[in-house]
Coordinates of C-alpha atoms and ligand atoms in Angstrom, one line a residue:
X1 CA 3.7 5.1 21.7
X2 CA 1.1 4.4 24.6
X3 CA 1.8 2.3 27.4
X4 CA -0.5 -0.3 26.7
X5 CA -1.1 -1.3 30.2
X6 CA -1.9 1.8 31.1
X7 CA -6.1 1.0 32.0
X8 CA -6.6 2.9 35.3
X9 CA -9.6 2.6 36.7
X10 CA -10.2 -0.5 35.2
X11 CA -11.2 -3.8 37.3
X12 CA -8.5 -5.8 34.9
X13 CA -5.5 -6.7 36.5
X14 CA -3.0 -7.6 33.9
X15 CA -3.3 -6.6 30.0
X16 CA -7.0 -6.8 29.0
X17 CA -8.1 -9.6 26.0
X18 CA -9.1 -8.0 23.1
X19 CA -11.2 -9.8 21.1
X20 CA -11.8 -8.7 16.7
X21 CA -14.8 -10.5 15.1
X22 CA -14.6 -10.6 11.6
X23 CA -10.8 -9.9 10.0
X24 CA -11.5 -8.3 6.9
X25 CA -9.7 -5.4 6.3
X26 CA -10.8 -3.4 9.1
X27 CA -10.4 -6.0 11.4
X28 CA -6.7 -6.7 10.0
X29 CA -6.1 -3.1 10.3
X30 CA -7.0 -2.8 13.9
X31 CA -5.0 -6.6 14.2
X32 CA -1.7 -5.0 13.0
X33 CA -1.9 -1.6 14.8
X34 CA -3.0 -3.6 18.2
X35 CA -0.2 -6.2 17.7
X36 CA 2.4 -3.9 17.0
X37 CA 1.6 -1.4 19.9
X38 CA 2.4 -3.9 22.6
X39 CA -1.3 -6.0 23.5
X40 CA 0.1 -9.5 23.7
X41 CA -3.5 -11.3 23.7
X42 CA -5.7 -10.5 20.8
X43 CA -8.3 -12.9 20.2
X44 CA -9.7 -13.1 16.3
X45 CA -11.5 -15.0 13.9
X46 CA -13.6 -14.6 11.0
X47 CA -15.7 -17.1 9.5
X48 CA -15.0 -21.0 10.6
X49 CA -14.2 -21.7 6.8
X50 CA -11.4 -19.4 7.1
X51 CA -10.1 -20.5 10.2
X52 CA -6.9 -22.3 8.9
X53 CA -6.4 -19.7 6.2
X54 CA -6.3 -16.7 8.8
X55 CA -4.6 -18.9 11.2
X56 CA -1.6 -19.7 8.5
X57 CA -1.8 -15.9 7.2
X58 CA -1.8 -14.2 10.8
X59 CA 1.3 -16.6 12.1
X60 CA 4.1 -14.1 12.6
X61 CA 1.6 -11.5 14.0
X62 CA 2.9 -11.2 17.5
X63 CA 0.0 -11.3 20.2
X64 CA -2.5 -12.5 17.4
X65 CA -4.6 -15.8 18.8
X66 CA -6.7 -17.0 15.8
X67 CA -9.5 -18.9 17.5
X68 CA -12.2 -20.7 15.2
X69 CA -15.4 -18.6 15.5
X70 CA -17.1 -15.7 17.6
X71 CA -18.2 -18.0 20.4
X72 CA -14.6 -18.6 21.4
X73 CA -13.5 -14.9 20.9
X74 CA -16.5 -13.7 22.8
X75 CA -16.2 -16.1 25.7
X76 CA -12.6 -14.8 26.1
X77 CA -12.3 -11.4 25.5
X78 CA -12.5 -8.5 27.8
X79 CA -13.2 -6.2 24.9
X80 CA -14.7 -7.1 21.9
X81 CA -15.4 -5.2 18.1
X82 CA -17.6 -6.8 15.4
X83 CA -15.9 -5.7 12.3
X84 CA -18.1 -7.3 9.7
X85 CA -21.1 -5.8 6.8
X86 CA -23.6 -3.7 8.1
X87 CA -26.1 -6.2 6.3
X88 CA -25.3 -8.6 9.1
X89 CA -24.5 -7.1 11.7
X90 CA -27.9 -8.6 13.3
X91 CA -27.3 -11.9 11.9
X92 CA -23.4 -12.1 13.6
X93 CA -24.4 -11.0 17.2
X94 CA -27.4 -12.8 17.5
X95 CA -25.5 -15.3 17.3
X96 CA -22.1 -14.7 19.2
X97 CA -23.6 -11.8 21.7
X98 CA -25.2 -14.2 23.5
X99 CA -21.5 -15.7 24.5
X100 CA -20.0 -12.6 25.4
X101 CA -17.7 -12.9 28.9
X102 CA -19.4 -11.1 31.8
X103 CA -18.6 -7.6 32.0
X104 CA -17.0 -6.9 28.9
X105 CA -17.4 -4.5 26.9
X106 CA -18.6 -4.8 23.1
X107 CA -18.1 -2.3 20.0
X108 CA -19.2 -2.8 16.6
X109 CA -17.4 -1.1 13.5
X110 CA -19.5 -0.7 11.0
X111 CA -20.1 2.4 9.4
X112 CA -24.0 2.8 9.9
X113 CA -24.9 2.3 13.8
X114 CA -28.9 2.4 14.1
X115 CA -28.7 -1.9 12.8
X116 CA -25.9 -2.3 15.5
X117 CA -27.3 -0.8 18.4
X118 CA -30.6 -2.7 17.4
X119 CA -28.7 -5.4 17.6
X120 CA -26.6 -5.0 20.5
X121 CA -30.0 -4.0 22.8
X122 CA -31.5 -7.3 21.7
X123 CA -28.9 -9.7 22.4
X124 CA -26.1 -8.5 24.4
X125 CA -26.7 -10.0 27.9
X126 CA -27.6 -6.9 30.5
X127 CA -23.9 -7.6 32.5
X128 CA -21.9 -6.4 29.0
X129 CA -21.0 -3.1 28.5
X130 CA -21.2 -0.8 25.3
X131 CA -19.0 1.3 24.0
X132 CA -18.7 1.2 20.1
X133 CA -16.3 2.9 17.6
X134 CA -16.0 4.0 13.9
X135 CA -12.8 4.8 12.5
X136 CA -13.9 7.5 9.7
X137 CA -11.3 6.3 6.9
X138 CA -11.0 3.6 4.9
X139 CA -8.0 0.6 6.1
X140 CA -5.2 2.1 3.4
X141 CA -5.2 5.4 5.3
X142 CA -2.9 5.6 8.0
X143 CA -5.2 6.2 11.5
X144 CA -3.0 8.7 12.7
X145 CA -4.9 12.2 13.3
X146 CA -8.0 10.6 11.7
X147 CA -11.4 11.1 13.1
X148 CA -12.6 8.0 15.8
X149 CA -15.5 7.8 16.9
X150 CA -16.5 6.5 20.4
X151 CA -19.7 5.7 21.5
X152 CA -20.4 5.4 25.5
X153 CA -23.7 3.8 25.5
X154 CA -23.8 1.5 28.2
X155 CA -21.5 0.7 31.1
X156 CA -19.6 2.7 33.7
X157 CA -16.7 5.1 33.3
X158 CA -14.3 3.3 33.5
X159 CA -15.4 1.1 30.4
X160 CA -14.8 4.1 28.2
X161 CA -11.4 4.5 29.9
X162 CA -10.1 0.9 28.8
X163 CA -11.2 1.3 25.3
X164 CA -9.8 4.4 25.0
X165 CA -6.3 2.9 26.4
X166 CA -6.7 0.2 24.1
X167 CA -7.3 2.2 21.2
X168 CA -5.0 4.8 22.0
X169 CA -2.1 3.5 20.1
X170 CA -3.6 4.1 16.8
X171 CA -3.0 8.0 17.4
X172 CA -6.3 8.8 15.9
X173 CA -8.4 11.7 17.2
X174 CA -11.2 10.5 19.4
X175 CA -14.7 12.0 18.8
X176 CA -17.3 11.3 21.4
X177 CA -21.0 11.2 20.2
X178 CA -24.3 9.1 20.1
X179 CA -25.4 6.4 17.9
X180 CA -27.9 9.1 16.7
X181 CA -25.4 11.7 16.6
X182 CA -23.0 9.4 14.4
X183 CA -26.0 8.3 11.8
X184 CA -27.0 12.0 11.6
X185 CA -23.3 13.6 11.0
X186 CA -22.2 10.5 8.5
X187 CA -25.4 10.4 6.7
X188 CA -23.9 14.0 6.0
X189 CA -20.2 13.4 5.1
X190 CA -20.7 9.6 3.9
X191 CA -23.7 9.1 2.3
X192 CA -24.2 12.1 0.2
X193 CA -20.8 12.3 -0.8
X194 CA -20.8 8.3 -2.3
X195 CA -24.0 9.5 -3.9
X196 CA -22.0 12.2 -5.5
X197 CA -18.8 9.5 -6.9
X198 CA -21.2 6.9 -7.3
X199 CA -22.8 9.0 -10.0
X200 CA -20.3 10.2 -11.6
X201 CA -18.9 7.0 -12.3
X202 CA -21.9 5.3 -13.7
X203 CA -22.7 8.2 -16.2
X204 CA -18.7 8.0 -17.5
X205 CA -19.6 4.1 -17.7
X206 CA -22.9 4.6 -19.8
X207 CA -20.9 7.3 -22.0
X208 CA -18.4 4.1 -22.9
X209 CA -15.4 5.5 -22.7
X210 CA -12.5 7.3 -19.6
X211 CA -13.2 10.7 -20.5
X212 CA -9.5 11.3 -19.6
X213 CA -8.6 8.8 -22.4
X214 CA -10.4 10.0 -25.4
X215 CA -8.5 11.2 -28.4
X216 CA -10.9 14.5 -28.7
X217 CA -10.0 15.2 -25.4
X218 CA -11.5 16.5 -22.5
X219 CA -9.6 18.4 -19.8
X220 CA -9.1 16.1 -17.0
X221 CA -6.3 18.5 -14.8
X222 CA -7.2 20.5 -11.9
X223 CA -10.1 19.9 -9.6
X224 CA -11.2 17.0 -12.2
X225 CA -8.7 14.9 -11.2
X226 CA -10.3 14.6 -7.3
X227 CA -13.7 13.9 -9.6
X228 CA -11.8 10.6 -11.4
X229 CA -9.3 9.8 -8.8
X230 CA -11.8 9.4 -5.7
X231 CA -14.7 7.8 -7.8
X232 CA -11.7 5.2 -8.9
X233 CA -11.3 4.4 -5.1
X234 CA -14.7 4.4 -4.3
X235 CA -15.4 1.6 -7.2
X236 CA -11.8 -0.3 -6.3
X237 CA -13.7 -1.0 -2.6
X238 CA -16.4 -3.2 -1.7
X239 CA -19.6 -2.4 -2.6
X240 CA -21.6 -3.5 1.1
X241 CA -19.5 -0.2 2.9
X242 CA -21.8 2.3 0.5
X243 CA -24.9 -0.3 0.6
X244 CA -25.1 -0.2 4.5
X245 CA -24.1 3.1 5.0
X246 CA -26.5 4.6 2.8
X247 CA -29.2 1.8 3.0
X248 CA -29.5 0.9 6.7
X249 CA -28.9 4.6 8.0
X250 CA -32.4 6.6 8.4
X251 CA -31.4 9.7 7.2
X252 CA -29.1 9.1 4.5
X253 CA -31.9 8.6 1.7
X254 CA -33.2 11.9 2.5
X255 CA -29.8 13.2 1.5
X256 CA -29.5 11.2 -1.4
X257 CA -32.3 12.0 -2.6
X258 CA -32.1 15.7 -2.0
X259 CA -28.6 15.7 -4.6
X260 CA -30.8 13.9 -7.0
X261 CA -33.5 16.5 -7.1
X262 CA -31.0 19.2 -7.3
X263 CA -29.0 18.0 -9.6
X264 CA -32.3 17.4 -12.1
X265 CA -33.9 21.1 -11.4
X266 CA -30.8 22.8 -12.4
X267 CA -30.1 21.0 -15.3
X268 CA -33.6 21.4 -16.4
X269 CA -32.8 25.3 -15.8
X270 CA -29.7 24.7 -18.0
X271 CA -31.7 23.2 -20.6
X272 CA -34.2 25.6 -21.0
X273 CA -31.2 28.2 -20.7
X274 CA -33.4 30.3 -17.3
X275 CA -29.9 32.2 -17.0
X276 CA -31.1 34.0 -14.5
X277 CA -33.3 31.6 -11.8
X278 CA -30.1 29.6 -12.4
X279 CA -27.9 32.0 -11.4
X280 CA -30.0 33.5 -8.6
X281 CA -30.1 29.9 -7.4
X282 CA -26.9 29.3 -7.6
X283 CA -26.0 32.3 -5.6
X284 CA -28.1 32.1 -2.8
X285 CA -27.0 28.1 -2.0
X286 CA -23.5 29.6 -2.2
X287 CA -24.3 31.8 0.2
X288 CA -26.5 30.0 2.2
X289 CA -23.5 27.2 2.7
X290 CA -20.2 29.3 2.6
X291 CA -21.0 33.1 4.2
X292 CA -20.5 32.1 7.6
X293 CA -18.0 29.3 7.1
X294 CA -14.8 30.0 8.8
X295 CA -12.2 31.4 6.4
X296 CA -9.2 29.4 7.4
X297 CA -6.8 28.0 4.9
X298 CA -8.4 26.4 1.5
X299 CA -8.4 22.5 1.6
X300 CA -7.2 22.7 -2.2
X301 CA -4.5 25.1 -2.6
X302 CA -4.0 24.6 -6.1
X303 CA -5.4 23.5 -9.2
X304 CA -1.9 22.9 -10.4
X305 CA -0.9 21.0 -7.2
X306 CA -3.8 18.4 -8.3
X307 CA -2.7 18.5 -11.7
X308 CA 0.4 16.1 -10.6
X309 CA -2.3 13.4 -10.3
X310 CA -4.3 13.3 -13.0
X311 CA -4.7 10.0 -15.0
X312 CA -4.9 11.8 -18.2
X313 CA -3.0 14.7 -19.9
X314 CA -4.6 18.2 -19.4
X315 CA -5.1 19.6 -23.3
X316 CA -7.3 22.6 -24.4
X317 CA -10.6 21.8 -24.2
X318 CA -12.6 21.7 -27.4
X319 CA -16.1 23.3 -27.2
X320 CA -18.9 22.6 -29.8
X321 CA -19.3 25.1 -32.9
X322 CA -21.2 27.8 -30.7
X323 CA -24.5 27.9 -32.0
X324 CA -26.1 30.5 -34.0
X325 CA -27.8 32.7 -31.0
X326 CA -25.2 32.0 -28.1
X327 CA -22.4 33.2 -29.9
X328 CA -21.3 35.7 -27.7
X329 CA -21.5 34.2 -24.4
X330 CA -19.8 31.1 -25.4
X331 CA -17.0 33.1 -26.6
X332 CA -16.3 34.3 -23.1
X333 CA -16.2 30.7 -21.8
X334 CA -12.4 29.5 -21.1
X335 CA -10.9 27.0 -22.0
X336 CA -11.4 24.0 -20.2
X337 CA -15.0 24.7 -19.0
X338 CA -16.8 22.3 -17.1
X339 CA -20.6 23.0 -15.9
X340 CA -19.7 20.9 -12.5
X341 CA -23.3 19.9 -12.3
X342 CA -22.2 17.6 -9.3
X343 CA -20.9 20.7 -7.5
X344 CA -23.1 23.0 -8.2
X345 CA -26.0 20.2 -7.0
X346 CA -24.0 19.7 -3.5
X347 CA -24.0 23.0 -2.2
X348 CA -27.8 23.3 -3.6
X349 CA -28.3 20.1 -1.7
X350 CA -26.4 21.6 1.6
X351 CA -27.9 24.6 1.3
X352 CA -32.1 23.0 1.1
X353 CA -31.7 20.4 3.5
X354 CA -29.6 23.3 6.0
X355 CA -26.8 20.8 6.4
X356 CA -23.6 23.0 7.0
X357 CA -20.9 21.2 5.7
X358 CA -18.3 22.7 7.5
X359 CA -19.5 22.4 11.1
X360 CA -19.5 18.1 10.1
X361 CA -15.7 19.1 8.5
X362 CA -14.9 20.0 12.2
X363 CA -16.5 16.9 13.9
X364 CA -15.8 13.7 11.5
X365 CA -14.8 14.4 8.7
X366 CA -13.4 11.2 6.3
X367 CA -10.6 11.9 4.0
X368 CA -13.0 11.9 1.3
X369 CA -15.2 14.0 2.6
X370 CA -12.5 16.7 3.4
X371 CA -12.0 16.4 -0.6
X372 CA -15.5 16.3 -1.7
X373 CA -16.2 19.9 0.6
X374 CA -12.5 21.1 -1.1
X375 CA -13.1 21.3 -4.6
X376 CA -16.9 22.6 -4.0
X377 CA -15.1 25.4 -1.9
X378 CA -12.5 25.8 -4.7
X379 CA -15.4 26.2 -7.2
X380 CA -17.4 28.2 -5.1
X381 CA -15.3 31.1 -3.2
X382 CA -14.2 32.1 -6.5
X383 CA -16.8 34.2 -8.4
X384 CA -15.0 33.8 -11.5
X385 CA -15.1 29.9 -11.7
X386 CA -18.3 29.9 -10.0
X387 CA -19.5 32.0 -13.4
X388 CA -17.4 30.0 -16.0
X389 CA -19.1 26.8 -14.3
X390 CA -22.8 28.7 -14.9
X391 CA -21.6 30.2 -18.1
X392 CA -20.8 26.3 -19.2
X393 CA -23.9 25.4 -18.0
X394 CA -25.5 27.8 -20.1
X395 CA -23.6 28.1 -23.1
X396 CA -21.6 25.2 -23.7
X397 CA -23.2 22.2 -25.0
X398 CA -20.1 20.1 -24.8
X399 CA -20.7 18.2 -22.1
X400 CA -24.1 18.3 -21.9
X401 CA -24.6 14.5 -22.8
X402 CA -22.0 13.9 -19.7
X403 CA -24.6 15.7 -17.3
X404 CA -27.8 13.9 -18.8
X405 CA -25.9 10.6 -17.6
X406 CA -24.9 12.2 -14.4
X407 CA -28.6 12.9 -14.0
X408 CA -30.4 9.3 -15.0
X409 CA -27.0 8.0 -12.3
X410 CA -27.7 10.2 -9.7
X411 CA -31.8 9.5 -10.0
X412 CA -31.2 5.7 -10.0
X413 CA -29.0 5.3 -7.2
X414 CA -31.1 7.5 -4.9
X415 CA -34.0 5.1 -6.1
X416 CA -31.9 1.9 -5.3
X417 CA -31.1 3.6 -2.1
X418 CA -34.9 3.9 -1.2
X419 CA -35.7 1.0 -2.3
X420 CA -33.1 -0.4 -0.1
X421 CA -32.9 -3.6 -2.5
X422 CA -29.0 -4.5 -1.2
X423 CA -28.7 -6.8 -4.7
X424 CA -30.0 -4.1 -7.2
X425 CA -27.0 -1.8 -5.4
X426 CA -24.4 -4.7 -6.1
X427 CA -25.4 -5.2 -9.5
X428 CA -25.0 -1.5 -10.3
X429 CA -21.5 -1.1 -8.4
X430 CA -20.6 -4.4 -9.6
X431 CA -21.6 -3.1 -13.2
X432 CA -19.9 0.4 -13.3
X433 CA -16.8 -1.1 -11.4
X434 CA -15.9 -3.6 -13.7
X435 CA -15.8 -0.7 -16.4
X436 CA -12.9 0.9 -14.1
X437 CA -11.1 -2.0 -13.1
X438 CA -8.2 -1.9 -15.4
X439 CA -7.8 1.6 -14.5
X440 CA -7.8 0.7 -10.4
X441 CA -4.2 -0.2 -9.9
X442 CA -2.8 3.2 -11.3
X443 CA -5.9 5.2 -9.8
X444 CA -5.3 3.9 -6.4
X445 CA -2.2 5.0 -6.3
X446 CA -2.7 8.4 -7.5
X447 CA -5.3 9.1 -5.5
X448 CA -3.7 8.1 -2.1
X449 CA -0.9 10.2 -3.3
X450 CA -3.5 13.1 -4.1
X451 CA -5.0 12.5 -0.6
X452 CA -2.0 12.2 1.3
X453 CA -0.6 15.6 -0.1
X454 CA -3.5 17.3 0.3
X455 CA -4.2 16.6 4.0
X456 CA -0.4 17.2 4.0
X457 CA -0.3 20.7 3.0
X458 CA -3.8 21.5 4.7
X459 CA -2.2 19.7 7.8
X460 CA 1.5 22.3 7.5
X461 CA -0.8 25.3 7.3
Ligands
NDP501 N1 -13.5 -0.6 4.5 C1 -13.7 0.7 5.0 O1 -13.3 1.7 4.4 C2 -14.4 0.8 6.3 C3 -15.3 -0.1 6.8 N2 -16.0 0.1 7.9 C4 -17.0 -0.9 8.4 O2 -16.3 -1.9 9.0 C5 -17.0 -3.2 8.8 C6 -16.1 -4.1 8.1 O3 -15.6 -3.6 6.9 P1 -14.5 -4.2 6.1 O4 -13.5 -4.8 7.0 O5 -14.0 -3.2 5.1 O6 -15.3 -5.4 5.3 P2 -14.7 -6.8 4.9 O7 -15.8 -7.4 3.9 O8 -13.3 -6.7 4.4 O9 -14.7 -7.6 6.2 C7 -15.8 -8.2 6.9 C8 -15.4 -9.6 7.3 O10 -16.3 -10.1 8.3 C9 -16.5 -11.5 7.9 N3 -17.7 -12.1 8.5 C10 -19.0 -12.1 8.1 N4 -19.8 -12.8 8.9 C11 -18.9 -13.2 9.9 C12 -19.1 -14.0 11.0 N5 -20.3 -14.6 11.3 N6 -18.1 -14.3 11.8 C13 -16.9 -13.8 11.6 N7 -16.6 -13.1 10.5 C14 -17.6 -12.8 9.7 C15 -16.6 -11.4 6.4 O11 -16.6 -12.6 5.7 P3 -17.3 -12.7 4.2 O12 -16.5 -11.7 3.4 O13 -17.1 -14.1 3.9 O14 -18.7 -12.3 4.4 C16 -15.4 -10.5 6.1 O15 -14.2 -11.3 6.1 C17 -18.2 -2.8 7.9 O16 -19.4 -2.7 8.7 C18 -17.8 -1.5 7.3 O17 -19.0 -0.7 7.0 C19 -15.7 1.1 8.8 C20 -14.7 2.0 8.4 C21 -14.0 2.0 7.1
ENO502 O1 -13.8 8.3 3.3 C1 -14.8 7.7 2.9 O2 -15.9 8.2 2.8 C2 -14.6 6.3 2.5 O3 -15.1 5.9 1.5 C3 -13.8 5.4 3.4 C4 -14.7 5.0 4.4 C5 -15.7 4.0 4.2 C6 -16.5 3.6 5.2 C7 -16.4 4.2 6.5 O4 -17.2 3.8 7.5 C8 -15.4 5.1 6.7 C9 -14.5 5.5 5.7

């Protein structure tokens, strides 16, 4: 463990005040890993309704001091982070910045940074430092190893110093970078990825039924179960996390909208059965995105390794009577054939907009994101699934219906997106995640078992 009054170069004398604004889960997180690393004076609070809740809840916490709102937690902290919604973010330190002690330093959490340092530059007093943060995973994954973000905007050295010795006890993996830098390379990993879940899920919703669950059958084992498992924990979480993210950061709608478009031009190909502009397209994203990506060590080593997590049992997959003309390719199509329309529009996304997915991998990559660029790489190194997922495509009408939902999803959430109407995105996640929720508690589970043995294994290689 760190020796938590370890700050050299600091001006502080004896253990620094640290002081969490909003206690939420990420704020409770950061609570329970501060408390238990040693700092004896944490300073929190979250809204002044919830003062004596918190305050009752918290009690046994050692070091925790629940203090009634952000006034009293500025005015006493030496080191403060706003860990509340993106949405108010402005709102929040509008009103508390103005309190903050003189010379401390102030971080924000949230996930999108262009409304927080907006916010920040307007109403942080000139004598308080900056120096923000963003732990890239959610507050059930543990921090160790995990991407951190710091973000040295304002202050002197030894500003960055103390927040890294404060933060040092969570044993995740600092990454330095702008606020620019960190909207650019999340609108990247974050945003796009969401997209990707987001859709899927409404278009299972507006086909009315698990597809894992129905009594025809549809395979749900092998790269799959990342599809159901992931979209589950994206739906089980609040809904502001995506709407900020993707709303409030610049360049996240150009992404979003990118997947939409090329998940709707190769299904139109698919539809009017072009086999060989799909193909050729196909070909050249994969090539585009994965000839110079390093050749380490698969993030999926095996279909049969995901296969322990899926929430439905793997059968043979039933294809449609093949119809009159396509007889003969769709008797070369395995069993089990899946188009992956929301793979094969990713890398057709990457590969457009020239985003390399595996230079962000490096940087800040969230757990989910490591997933996400895992199955697409399991898909697309392989030119034999690569051409049973176009041969599907193609041939096999079977879940053709799926991909006309995943289309009309993936089209209106990059609309809601650049509309940036926060409601209209609540009522849709509200909407499809209330179709999931009695499926949450055993989804959950699986997938932070699924997550947790994959970044195992990729971790022992
Ligand atoms: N959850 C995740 O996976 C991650 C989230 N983040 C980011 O961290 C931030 C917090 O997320 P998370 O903890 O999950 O969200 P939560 O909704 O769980 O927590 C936010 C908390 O802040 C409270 N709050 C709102 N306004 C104030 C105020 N004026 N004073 C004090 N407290 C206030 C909220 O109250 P109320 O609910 O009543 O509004 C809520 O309790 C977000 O910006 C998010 O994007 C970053 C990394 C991962
Ligand atoms: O891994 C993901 O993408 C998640 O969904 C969890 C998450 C959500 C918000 C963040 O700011 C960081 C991590």
């Amino acid at each position: 463990m760190a020796n938590p009054n370890a700050t050299p170069a600091s001006p502080l004398e004896e253990q620094p005040t640290i002081g969490l604004i909003g206690m939420g889960e990420m704020g409770k997180m950061y609570a329970r890993h501060l408390s238990a690393a040693g700092w004896k004076k944490i300073h929190v609070c979250d809204l002044p309704q919830k003062y004596e809740a918190l305050k009752h809840e918290l009690a046994e916490m050692p070091g925790i001091v629940v203090l009634r709102d952000g006034h009293l937690v500025s005015r006493s902290s030496d080191f403060i982070i706003y860990s509340v919604e993106a949405e108010y973010i402005d709102k929040v330190v509008k009103e508390y910045g103005p309190s903050t002690k003189l010379g401390a330093i102030v971080a924000g959490q949230t996930s999108v940074k262009a409304p927080e340092r907006a916010a920040f530059e307007s109403y942080l007093p000139e004598d308080v430092h900056i120096v923000s943060c963003h732990s890239l995973h959610g507050p059930t994954v543990p921090p160790l190893g995990q991407p951190l973000v710091l973000i040295h905007h304002r202050g002197p050295d030894w500003a960055l110093t103390l927040v890294e010795n404060i933060l040092r006890p969570l044993r995740s993996r600092f990454v330095y970078m702008s606020f620019e830098e960190h909207d650019s390379v999340t609108a990247n990993t974050q945003a796009v990825t969401h997209a990707a879940f987001l859709s899927m899920g409404t278009a299972w919703r507006n086909c009315g039924s698990y597809p894992w669950e129905q009594p025809e059958g549809r395979y749900v084992g092998g790269i799959e179960t990342v599809k159901v498992n992931i979209m589950h924990r994206i739906y089980a979480n609040k809904w502001h996390i995506y709407a900020g993210l993707a709303i409030l950061n610049p360049s996240a709608k150009v992404q979003i909208e990118q997947y939409a478009k090329s998940a709707t031009e190769l299904f139109k190909l698919m539809l009017e059965t072009k086999e060989a502009e799909l193909r050729g397209r196909v070909y050249r994203a994969r090539d585009t995105v994965f000839r110079d990506a390093p050749r380490t060590r698969p993030i999926l080593l095996s279909e049969n390794l995901l296969d322990r997590f899926s929430l439905g049992t793997s059968r043979e997959n039933l294809h449609d009577v093949p119809q009159e003309d396509h007889r003969e390719q769709t008797a070369r199509l395995p069993p089990n054939a899946n188009s992956h329309l929301s793979l094969l529009a990713m890398v057709d996304c990457w590969a457009t907009l020239s985003i390399n997915p595996f230079a962000d991998l490096e940087v800040a990559a969230t757990p989910i994101f490591r997933m996400w660029i895992g199955v697409a790489e399991y898909l697309f190194r392989s030119r034999e699934r690569l051409d049973a997922a176009l041969d599907a495509a193609l041939w096999d009408t079977t879940h053709r219906s799926d991909d006309l939902e995943f289309i009309v999803a993936a089209r209106g959430w990059s609309q809601c997106v650049s509309f940036g109407n926060f409601d209209l995105y609540r009522r849709r996640f509200e909407k499809t995640a209330s179709f999931f929720k009695p499926r949450f508690a055993q989804a959950q589970t699986l997938a932070s078992k699924m997550i947790t043995a994959i970044l195992e294994e990729g971790n022992s290689s």
